[in-house]
């Protein structure tokens, strides 16, 4: 466990990212849930471009984020888990749960507070919904998340393995639950008891205001049930439901540079 370094963590994260990306992309082609309305290559350049900028921004501006902060907390013996003698597995499980709960509430706050919403809105102005939507976040919102994550990791004294596992899980499940994959209904309802499925999270990307304020969860589906934000089905069929934000359509939502400046647009 102690052999984990910031560099080896990046290699593991990147390798799994490409593997799961490829599997999901092929599944979207084989079993599509909806017909996409915008040319895929156009959106993908913008969405993946944002993802690349985000990785570089975090690495350059907050190098202490993630695994580095966990290694520091472990070195100096800081944080709850570093004071307790609990098993590594229990700490890992607890951290993944608390991390997901934090992300759930961060997501709700991003919708509630106007200045945060401006940055999170970039994620929602995607007019289609596929695995690359799960990587489409404005760099400012990613930097806010990374700072919050440092606070949680240091406070809990989470291990480097725990933060790496939680980050990988979040990244992979974000691609999965934003994917345009048609799951058999029985599989969807079985999975949905524990994890967020594409049909569940797609409701959160509806153009309808009520639906758009439901299903905030990223990994586990139970936070939405516990905190009263769960919605089982949209009003319209999943295949016909409008995706995106009213007033944000066309070229400016599909290109990288306009997306970077979208939060600063006058209302
Ligand atoms: Zn949202």
PDB file of C-alpha atoms and ligand atoms in Angstrom:
ATOM      1  CA  UNK A   1       0.000   0.000   0.000  1.00  0.00           C
ATOM      2  CA  UNK A   2       2.818   2.378   0.906  1.00  0.00           C
ATOM      3  CA  UNK A   3       4.349   1.791  -2.536  1.00  0.00           C
ATOM      4  CA  UNK A   4       1.622   3.934  -4.078  1.00  0.00           C
ATOM      5  CA  UNK A   5       2.997   7.239  -5.350  1.00  0.00           C
ATOM      6  CA  UNK A   6       1.374  10.182  -7.123  1.00  0.00           C
ATOM      7  CA  UNK A   7       2.874   8.987 -10.451  1.00  0.00           C
ATOM      8  CA  UNK A   8       1.853   5.338 -10.145  1.00  0.00           C
ATOM      9  CA  UNK A   9      -1.653   6.477  -9.112  1.00  0.00           C
ATOM     10  CA  UNK A  10      -1.891   8.563 -12.317  1.00  0.00           C
ATOM     11  CA  UNK A  11      -0.829   5.588 -14.448  1.00  0.00           C
ATOM     12  CA  UNK A  12      -3.437   3.277 -12.867  1.00  0.00           C
ATOM     13  CA  UNK A  13      -6.134   5.967 -13.208  1.00  0.00           C
ATOM     14  CA  UNK A  14      -5.324   6.658 -16.867  1.00  0.00           C
ATOM     15  CA  UNK A  15      -5.122   2.961 -17.821  1.00  0.00           C
ATOM     16  CA  UNK A  16      -8.519   2.174 -16.305  1.00  0.00           C
ATOM     17  CA  UNK A  17     -10.000   5.322 -17.846  1.00  0.00           C
ATOM     18  CA  UNK A  18      -9.047   4.238 -21.387  1.00  0.00           C
ATOM     19  CA  UNK A  19     -10.181   0.659 -20.843  1.00  0.00           C
ATOM     20  CA  UNK A  20     -13.626   1.597 -19.510  1.00  0.00           C
ATOM     21  CA  UNK A  21     -13.995   4.425 -22.045  1.00  0.00           C
ATOM     22  CA  UNK A  22     -13.457   1.949 -24.889  1.00  0.00           C
ATOM     23  CA  UNK A  23     -15.867  -0.624 -23.425  1.00  0.00           C
ATOM     24  CA  UNK A  24     -18.611   1.967 -22.888  1.00  0.00           C
ATOM     25  CA  UNK A  25     -18.089   3.622 -26.291  1.00  0.00           C
ATOM     26  CA  UNK A  26     -18.454   0.253 -28.043  1.00  0.00           C
ATOM     27  CA  UNK A  27     -21.544  -0.566 -25.941  1.00  0.00           C
ATOM     28  CA  UNK A  28     -23.112   2.782 -26.900  1.00  0.00           C
ATOM     29  CA  UNK A  29     -22.677   1.898 -30.574  1.00  0.00           C
ATOM     30  CA  UNK A  30     -24.027  -1.646 -30.089  1.00  0.00           C
ATOM     31  CA  UNK A  31     -26.920  -0.877 -27.688  1.00  0.00           C
ATOM     32  CA  UNK A  32     -27.827   2.840 -27.966  1.00  0.00           C
ATOM     33  CA  UNK A  33     -30.584   4.186 -25.664  1.00  0.00           C
ATOM     34  CA  UNK A  34     -31.344   7.344 -27.677  1.00  0.00           C
ATOM     35  CA  UNK A  35     -30.547   8.677 -31.106  1.00  0.00           C
ATOM     36  CA  UNK A  36     -27.941  11.473 -30.694  1.00  0.00           C
ATOM     37  CA  UNK A  37     -28.902  14.844 -32.177  1.00  0.00           C
ATOM     38  CA  UNK A  38     -25.443  16.436 -32.590  1.00  0.00           C
ATOM     39  CA  UNK A  39     -22.505  15.026 -34.553  1.00  0.00           C
ATOM     40  CA  UNK A  40     -20.517  12.953 -32.068  1.00  0.00           C
ATOM     41  CA  UNK A  41     -17.033  14.155 -33.113  1.00  0.00           C
ATOM     42  CA  UNK A  42     -18.022  17.798 -32.491  1.00  0.00           C
ATOM     43  CA  UNK A  43     -19.192  17.240 -28.919  1.00  0.00           C
ATOM     44  CA  UNK A  44     -16.454  14.775 -28.104  1.00  0.00           C
ATOM     45  CA  UNK A  45     -13.669  17.244 -28.972  1.00  0.00           C
ATOM     46  CA  UNK A  46     -15.253  19.805 -26.614  1.00  0.00           C
ATOM     47  CA  UNK A  47     -16.054  17.370 -23.784  1.00  0.00           C
ATOM     48  CA  UNK A  48     -12.769  15.480 -23.865  1.00  0.00           C
ATOM     49  CA  UNK A  49     -10.908  18.776 -24.339  1.00  0.00           C
ATOM     50  CA  UNK A  50     -12.434  20.018 -21.060  1.00  0.00           C
ATOM     51  CA  UNK A  51     -11.371  16.799 -19.349  1.00  0.00           C
ATOM     52  CA  UNK A  52      -7.750  17.223 -20.506  1.00  0.00           C
ATOM     53  CA  UNK A  53      -7.682  20.887 -19.382  1.00  0.00           C
ATOM     54  CA  UNK A  54      -9.109  19.833 -15.999  1.00  0.00           C
ATOM     55  CA  UNK A  55      -6.417  17.199 -15.421  1.00  0.00           C
ATOM     56  CA  UNK A  56      -3.670  19.704 -16.261  1.00  0.00           C
ATOM     57  CA  UNK A  57      -5.282  22.472 -14.160  1.00  0.00           C
ATOM     58  CA  UNK A  58      -5.526  20.312 -11.029  1.00  0.00           C
ATOM     59  CA  UNK A  59      -1.989  18.974 -11.492  1.00  0.00           C
ATOM     60  CA  UNK A  60      -0.552  22.484 -11.899  1.00  0.00           C
ATOM     61  CA  UNK A  61      -2.703  24.551  -9.533  1.00  0.00           C
ATOM     62  CA  UNK A  62      -3.467  22.064  -6.734  1.00  0.00           C
ATOM     63  CA  UNK A  63      -0.704  19.423  -6.864  1.00  0.00           C
ATOM     64  CA  UNK A  64      -1.547  18.649  -3.236  1.00  0.00           C
ATOM     65  CA  UNK A  65      -5.005  17.318  -4.224  1.00  0.00           C
ATOM     66  CA  UNK A  66      -6.001  13.650  -4.011  1.00  0.00           C
ATOM     67  CA  UNK A  67      -3.311  11.041  -3.340  1.00  0.00           C
ATOM     68  CA  UNK A  68      -0.664  13.671  -2.408  1.00  0.00           C
ATOM     69  CA  UNK A  69      -2.836  15.020   0.441  1.00  0.00           C
ATOM     70  CA  UNK A  70      -3.456  11.472   1.741  1.00  0.00           C
ATOM     71  CA  UNK A  71       0.290  10.693   1.722  1.00  0.00           C
ATOM     72  CA  UNK A  72       0.933  13.902   3.680  1.00  0.00           C
ATOM     73  CA  UNK A  73      -1.797  13.134   6.269  1.00  0.00           C
ATOM     74  CA  UNK A  74      -0.351   9.652   6.710  1.00  0.00           C
ATOM     75  CA  UNK A  75       3.207  11.002   7.117  1.00  0.00           C
ATOM     76  CA  UNK A  76       2.284  13.444   9.864  1.00  0.00           C
ATOM     77  CA  UNK A  77      -0.386  11.176  11.410  1.00  0.00           C
ATOM     78  CA  UNK A  78      -3.171  13.698  10.822  1.00  0.00           C
ATOM     79  CA  UNK A  79      -6.887  12.878  10.546  1.00  0.00           C
ATOM     80  CA  UNK A  80      -9.410  10.545  12.172  1.00  0.00           C
ATOM     81  CA  UNK A  81      -8.341   7.256  10.536  1.00  0.00           C
ATOM     82  CA  UNK A  82      -4.679   7.892  11.392  1.00  0.00           C
ATOM     83  CA  UNK A  83      -5.668   8.025  15.093  1.00  0.00           C
ATOM     84  CA  UNK A  84      -7.750   4.839  15.002  1.00  0.00           C
ATOM     85  CA  UNK A  85      -6.689   1.273  14.536  1.00  0.00           C
ATOM     86  CA  UNK A  86      -9.444   0.230  12.174  1.00  0.00           C
ATOM     87  CA  UNK A  87      -8.811  -2.222   9.357  1.00  0.00           C
ATOM     88  CA  UNK A  88      -7.767  -0.788   6.000  1.00  0.00           C
ATOM     89  CA  UNK A  89     -10.860  -2.340   4.377  1.00  0.00           C
ATOM     90  CA  UNK A  90     -13.274  -0.693   6.811  1.00  0.00           C
ATOM     91  CA  UNK A  91     -11.565   2.682   6.294  1.00  0.00           C
ATOM     92  CA  UNK A  92     -11.698   2.197   2.528  1.00  0.00           C
ATOM     93  CA  UNK A  93     -15.426   1.404   2.588  1.00  0.00           C
ATOM     94  CA  UNK A  94     -16.200   4.286   4.949  1.00  0.00           C
ATOM     95  CA  UNK A  95     -14.184   6.717   2.874  1.00  0.00           C
ATOM     96  CA  UNK A  96     -15.894   5.700  -0.378  1.00  0.00           C
ATOM     97  CA  UNK A  97     -19.309   6.180   1.269  1.00  0.00           C
ATOM     98  CA  UNK A  98     -18.442   9.549   2.858  1.00  0.00           C
ATOM     99  CA  UNK A  99     -16.761  10.738  -0.336  1.00  0.00           C
ATOM    100  CA  UNK A 100     -19.882   9.920  -2.351  1.00  0.00           C
ATOM    101  CA  UNK A 101     -22.111  11.624   0.231  1.00  0.00           C
ATOM    102  CA  UNK A 102     -19.917  14.749   0.010  1.00  0.00           C
ATOM    103  CA  UNK A 103     -20.124  14.709  -3.799  1.00  0.00           C
ATOM    104  CA  UNK A 104     -23.924  14.340  -3.577  1.00  0.00           C
ATOM    105  CA  UNK A 105     -24.271  17.459  -1.385  1.00  0.00           C
ATOM    106  CA  UNK A 106     -21.686  19.379  -3.362  1.00  0.00           C
ATOM    107  CA  UNK A 107     -23.782  18.664  -6.463  1.00  0.00           C
ATOM    108  CA  UNK A 108     -26.974  19.920  -4.771  1.00  0.00           C
ATOM    109  CA  UNK A 109     -25.174  23.081  -3.614  1.00  0.00           C
ATOM    110  CA  UNK A 110     -23.847  23.627  -7.168  1.00  0.00           C
ATOM    111  CA  UNK A 111     -27.487  23.752  -8.268  1.00  0.00           C
ATOM    112  CA  UNK A 112     -28.645  25.976  -5.386  1.00  0.00           C
ATOM    113  CA  UNK A 113     -25.987  28.720  -5.296  1.00  0.00           C
ATOM    114  CA  UNK A 114     -26.117  30.942  -8.423  1.00  0.00           C
ATOM    115  CA  UNK A 115     -22.358  31.518  -8.749  1.00  0.00           C
ATOM    116  CA  UNK A 116     -21.623  27.791  -8.519  1.00  0.00           C
ATOM    117  CA  UNK A 117     -24.490  26.996 -10.877  1.00  0.00           C
ATOM    118  CA  UNK A 118     -22.910  29.156 -13.615  1.00  0.00           C
ATOM    119  CA  UNK A 119     -19.919  26.788 -13.657  1.00  0.00           C
ATOM    120  CA  UNK A 120     -21.860  23.539 -13.166  1.00  0.00           C
ATOM    121  CA  UNK A 121     -24.278  24.607 -15.938  1.00  0.00           C
ATOM    122  CA  UNK A 122     -21.521  23.879 -18.496  1.00  0.00           C
ATOM    123  CA  UNK A 123     -22.041  20.192 -17.663  1.00  0.00           C
ATOM    124  CA  UNK A 124     -25.793  20.511 -18.214  1.00  0.00           C
ATOM    125  CA  UNK A 125     -25.714  22.451 -21.482  1.00  0.00           C
ATOM    126  CA  UNK A 126     -24.628  19.325 -23.358  1.00  0.00           C
ATOM    127  CA  UNK A 127     -27.529  18.781 -25.782  1.00  0.00           C
ATOM    128  CA  UNK A 128     -26.857  15.061 -25.975  1.00  0.00           C
ATOM    129  CA  UNK A 129     -26.103  12.584 -23.247  1.00  0.00           C
ATOM    130  CA  UNK A 130     -23.300  10.052 -23.638  1.00  0.00           C
ATOM    131  CA  UNK A 131     -20.195   8.859 -21.793  1.00  0.00           C
ATOM    132  CA  UNK A 132     -18.274  12.055 -22.636  1.00  0.00           C
ATOM    133  CA  UNK A 133     -20.934  14.128 -20.797  1.00  0.00           C
ATOM    134  CA  UNK A 134     -19.524  12.466 -17.673  1.00  0.00           C
ATOM    135  CA  UNK A 135     -16.216  14.254 -18.304  1.00  0.00           C
ATOM    136  CA  UNK A 136     -17.675  17.606 -19.311  1.00  0.00           C
ATOM    137  CA  UNK A 137     -17.045  19.899 -16.351  1.00  0.00           C
ATOM    138  CA  UNK A 138     -15.816  23.479 -16.211  1.00  0.00           C
ATOM    139  CA  UNK A 139     -12.248  23.738 -14.783  1.00  0.00           C
ATOM    140  CA  UNK A 140     -13.440  26.074 -11.987  1.00  0.00           C
ATOM    141  CA  UNK A 141     -15.971  23.501 -10.747  1.00  0.00           C
ATOM    142  CA  UNK A 142     -13.262  20.804 -10.828  1.00  0.00           C
ATOM    143  CA  UNK A 143     -10.883  23.038  -8.842  1.00  0.00           C
ATOM    144  CA  UNK A 144     -13.621  23.646  -6.245  1.00  0.00           C
ATOM    145  CA  UNK A 145     -14.213  19.862  -5.989  1.00  0.00           C
ATOM    146  CA  UNK A 146     -10.471  19.190  -5.670  1.00  0.00           C
ATOM    147  CA  UNK A 147     -10.175  21.700  -2.798  1.00  0.00           C
ATOM    148  CA  UNK A 148     -13.152  20.174  -1.001  1.00  0.00           C
ATOM    149  CA  UNK A 149     -11.630  16.731  -1.488  1.00  0.00           C
ATOM    150  CA  UNK A 150      -8.368  17.816   0.180  1.00  0.00           C
ATOM    151  CA  UNK A 151     -10.424  18.935   3.212  1.00  0.00           C
ATOM    152  CA  UNK A 152     -12.209  15.572   3.434  1.00  0.00           C
ATOM    153  CA  UNK A 153      -9.052  13.476   2.911  1.00  0.00           C
ATOM    154  CA  UNK A 154      -7.024  15.394   5.514  1.00  0.00           C
ATOM    155  CA  UNK A 155      -9.866  15.517   8.045  1.00  0.00           C
ATOM    156  CA  UNK A 156     -10.446  11.776   7.795  1.00  0.00           C
ATOM    157  CA  UNK A 157      -6.784  10.872   7.306  1.00  0.00           C
ATOM    158  CA  UNK A 158      -7.815   8.664   4.382  1.00  0.00           C
ATOM    159  CA  UNK A 159      -5.174   6.379   2.902  1.00  0.00           C
ATOM    160  CA  UNK A 160      -3.696   7.009  -0.542  1.00  0.00           C
ATOM    161  CA  UNK A 161      -5.311   3.745  -1.717  1.00  0.00           C
ATOM    162  CA  UNK A 162      -8.722   4.894  -0.460  1.00  0.00           C
ATOM    163  CA  UNK A 163      -8.601   8.234  -2.261  1.00  0.00           C
ATOM    164  CA  UNK A 164      -7.309   6.593  -5.437  1.00  0.00           C
ATOM    165  CA  UNK A 165     -10.105   3.977  -5.314  1.00  0.00           C
ATOM    166  CA  UNK A 166     -12.757   6.661  -4.664  1.00  0.00           C
ATOM    167  CA  UNK A 167     -11.472   8.908  -7.475  1.00  0.00           C
ATOM    168  CA  UNK A 168     -11.295   6.037  -9.974  1.00  0.00           C
ATOM    169  CA  UNK A 169     -14.759   4.832  -8.974  1.00  0.00           C
ATOM    170  CA  UNK A 170     -16.220   8.309  -9.385  1.00  0.00           C
ATOM    171  CA  UNK A 171     -14.598   8.823 -12.774  1.00  0.00           C
ATOM    172  CA  UNK A 172     -15.662   5.439 -14.143  1.00  0.00           C
ATOM    173  CA  UNK A 173     -19.202   5.536 -12.737  1.00  0.00           C
ATOM    174  CA  UNK A 174     -19.594   9.088 -14.050  1.00  0.00           C
ATOM    175  CA  UNK A 175     -18.861   7.787 -17.569  1.00  0.00           C
ATOM    176  CA  UNK A 176     -21.172   4.801 -16.995  1.00  0.00           C
ATOM    177  CA  UNK A 177     -24.157   6.728 -15.631  1.00  0.00           C
ATOM    178  CA  UNK A 178     -23.872   9.357 -18.380  1.00  0.00           C
ATOM    179  CA  UNK A 179     -23.604   6.710 -21.094  1.00  0.00           C
ATOM    180  CA  UNK A 180     -26.095   6.257 -23.906  1.00  0.00           C
ATOM    181  CA  UNK A 181     -26.491   2.549 -23.214  1.00  0.00           C
ATOM    182  CA  UNK A 182     -29.784   0.671 -23.249  1.00  0.00           C
ATOM    183  CA  UNK A 183     -29.807  -1.658 -20.247  1.00  0.00           C
ATOM    184  CA  UNK A 184     -32.518  -4.341 -20.011  1.00  0.00           C
ATOM    185  CA  UNK A 185     -35.200  -2.975 -17.585  1.00  0.00           C
ATOM    186  CA  UNK A 186     -34.610  -5.819 -15.099  1.00  0.00           C
ATOM    187  CA  UNK A 187     -30.872  -5.063 -15.009  1.00  0.00           C
ATOM    188  CA  UNK A 188     -31.556  -1.335 -14.591  1.00  0.00           C
ATOM    189  CA  UNK A 189     -33.930  -1.846 -11.650  1.00  0.00           C
ATOM    190  CA  UNK A 190     -31.617  -4.377  -9.986  1.00  0.00           C
ATOM    191  CA  UNK A 191     -28.545  -2.113 -10.313  1.00  0.00           C
ATOM    192  CA  UNK A 192     -30.540   0.963  -9.293  1.00  0.00           C
ATOM    193  CA  UNK A 193     -31.113  -0.426  -5.810  1.00  0.00           C
ATOM    194  CA  UNK A 194     -27.458   0.337  -5.095  1.00  0.00           C
ATOM    195  CA  UNK A 195     -25.853   2.324  -7.926  1.00  0.00           C
ATOM    196  CA  UNK A 196     -26.888   5.166 -10.232  1.00  0.00           C
ATOM    197  CA  UNK A 197     -27.785   3.879 -13.714  1.00  0.00           C
ATOM    198  CA  UNK A 198     -27.811   5.836 -17.005  1.00  0.00           C
ATOM    199  CA  UNK A 199     -31.645   5.943 -17.025  1.00  0.00           C
ATOM    200  CA  UNK A 200     -31.675   7.285 -13.456  1.00  0.00           C
ATOM    201  CA  UNK A 201     -29.127  10.061 -13.963  1.00  0.00           C
ATOM    202  CA  UNK A 202     -30.391  11.048 -17.431  1.00  0.00           C
ATOM    203  CA  UNK A 203     -33.527  12.405 -15.684  1.00  0.00           C
ATOM    204  CA  UNK A 204     -31.240  14.947 -13.963  1.00  0.00           C
ATOM    205  CA  UNK A 205     -30.235  16.225 -17.434  1.00  0.00           C
ATOM    206  CA  UNK A 206     -33.839  16.777 -18.570  1.00  0.00           C
ATOM    207  CA  UNK A 207     -34.831  20.227 -19.862  1.00  0.00           C
ATOM    208  CA  UNK A 208     -37.815  20.027 -17.494  1.00  0.00           C
ATOM    209  CA  UNK A 209     -37.122  22.065 -14.336  1.00  0.00           C
ATOM    210  CA  UNK A 210     -38.652  19.576 -11.898  1.00  0.00           C
ATOM    211  CA  UNK A 211     -36.836  16.572 -13.375  1.00  0.00           C
ATOM    212  CA  UNK A 212     -33.618  18.582 -13.525  1.00  0.00           C
ATOM    213  CA  UNK A 213     -33.816  18.980  -9.707  1.00  0.00           C
ATOM    214  CA  UNK A 214     -33.848  15.226  -9.093  1.00  0.00           C
ATOM    215  CA  UNK A 215     -31.311  12.372  -9.052  1.00  0.00           C
ATOM    216  CA  UNK A 216     -28.149  14.226  -7.976  1.00  0.00           C
ATOM    217  CA  UNK A 217     -26.265  11.057  -6.982  1.00  0.00           C
ATOM    218  CA  UNK A 218     -23.132   9.915  -8.801  1.00  0.00           C
ATOM    219  CA  UNK A 219     -22.166   6.488  -7.417  1.00  0.00           C
ATOM    220  CA  UNK A 220     -24.783   5.256  -4.986  1.00  0.00           C
ATOM    221  CA  UNK A 221     -28.482   5.672  -5.662  1.00  0.00           C
ATOM    222  CA  UNK A 222     -29.565   5.646  -2.011  1.00  0.00           C
ATOM    223  CA  UNK A 223     -28.568   9.268  -1.175  1.00  0.00           C
ATOM    224  CA  UNK A 224     -31.357  10.520  -3.453  1.00  0.00           C
ATOM    225  CA  UNK A 225     -33.840   8.221  -1.721  1.00  0.00           C
ATOM    226  CA  UNK A 226     -32.638   9.213   1.777  1.00  0.00           C
ATOM    227  CA  UNK A 227     -32.664  12.979   1.073  1.00  0.00           C
ATOM    228  CA  UNK A 228     -35.922  13.008  -0.943  1.00  0.00           C
ATOM    229  CA  UNK A 229     -34.555  13.878  -4.394  1.00  0.00           C
ATOM    230  CA  UNK A 230     -35.223  10.550  -6.128  1.00  0.00           C
ATOM    231  CA  UNK A 231     -37.306  10.240  -9.313  1.00  0.00           C
ATOM    232  CA  UNK A 232     -38.045   6.861 -10.864  1.00  0.00           C
ATOM    233  CA  UNK A 233     -39.150   7.900 -14.384  1.00  0.00           C
ATOM    234  CA  UNK A 234     -39.342  11.117 -16.417  1.00  0.00           C
ATOM    235  CA  UNK A 235     -42.724  12.388 -17.714  1.00  0.00           C
ATOM    236  CA  UNK A 236     -41.754  11.647 -21.299  1.00  0.00           C
ATOM    237  CA  UNK A 237     -40.146   8.426 -22.440  1.00  0.00           C
ATOM    238  CA  UNK A 238     -36.359   8.343 -22.022  1.00  0.00           C
ATOM    239  CA  UNK A 239     -36.005   8.179 -25.832  1.00  0.00           C
ATOM    240  CA  UNK A 240     -37.903  11.460 -26.364  1.00  0.00           C
ATOM    241  CA  UNK A 241     -37.094  13.470 -23.224  1.00  0.00           C
ATOM    242  CA  UNK A 242     -35.430  16.832 -24.003  1.00  0.00           C
ATOM    243  CA  UNK A 243     -31.808  17.075 -22.777  1.00  0.00           C
ATOM    244  CA  UNK A 244     -29.953  20.280 -21.904  1.00  0.00           C
ATOM    245  CA  UNK A 245     -30.836  23.760 -20.674  1.00  0.00           C
ATOM    246  CA  UNK A 246     -33.435  25.971 -22.356  1.00  0.00           C
ATOM    247  CA  UNK A 247     -31.715  29.025 -23.890  1.00  0.00           C
ATOM    248  CA  UNK A 248     -28.385  27.217 -24.322  1.00  0.00           C
ATOM    249  CA  UNK A 249     -28.427  25.601 -27.726  1.00  0.00           C
ATOM    250  CA  UNK A 250     -26.320  25.462 -30.860  1.00  0.00           C
ATOM    251  CA  UNK A 251     -22.670  26.066 -31.665  1.00  0.00           C
ATOM    252  CA  UNK A 252     -21.752  27.767 -28.363  1.00  0.00           C
ATOM    253  CA  UNK A 253     -22.573  24.613 -26.396  1.00  0.00           C
ATOM    254  CA  UNK A 254     -20.521  22.367 -28.676  1.00  0.00           C
ATOM    255  CA  UNK A 255     -17.106  24.062 -28.853  1.00  0.00           C
ATOM    256  CA  UNK A 256     -14.351  24.150 -26.276  1.00  0.00           C
ATOM    257  CA  UNK A 257     -13.512  27.875 -26.107  1.00  0.00           C
ATOM    258  CA  UNK A 258     -17.140  29.129 -25.844  1.00  0.00           C
ATOM    259  CA  UNK A 259     -17.717  26.537 -23.087  1.00  0.00           C
ATOM    260  CA  UNK A 260     -14.772  27.906 -21.071  1.00  0.00           C
ATOM    261  CA  UNK A 261     -16.364  31.384 -21.241  1.00  0.00           C
ATOM    262  CA  UNK A 262     -19.996  30.241 -20.877  1.00  0.00           C
ATOM    263  CA  UNK A 263     -20.186  30.908 -17.061  1.00  0.00           C
ATOM    264  CA  UNK A 264     -19.287  34.582 -17.658  1.00  0.00           C
ATOM    265  CA  UNK A 265     -22.044  35.114 -20.205  1.00  0.00           C
ATOM    266  CA  UNK A 266     -24.542  37.905 -19.340  1.00  0.00           C
ATOM    267  CA  UNK A 267     -28.027  36.570 -18.458  1.00  0.00           C
TER     268      UNK A 267
HETATM  269 ZN1  LIG B   1     -26.262  18.763 -11.977  1.00  0.00          ZN
END
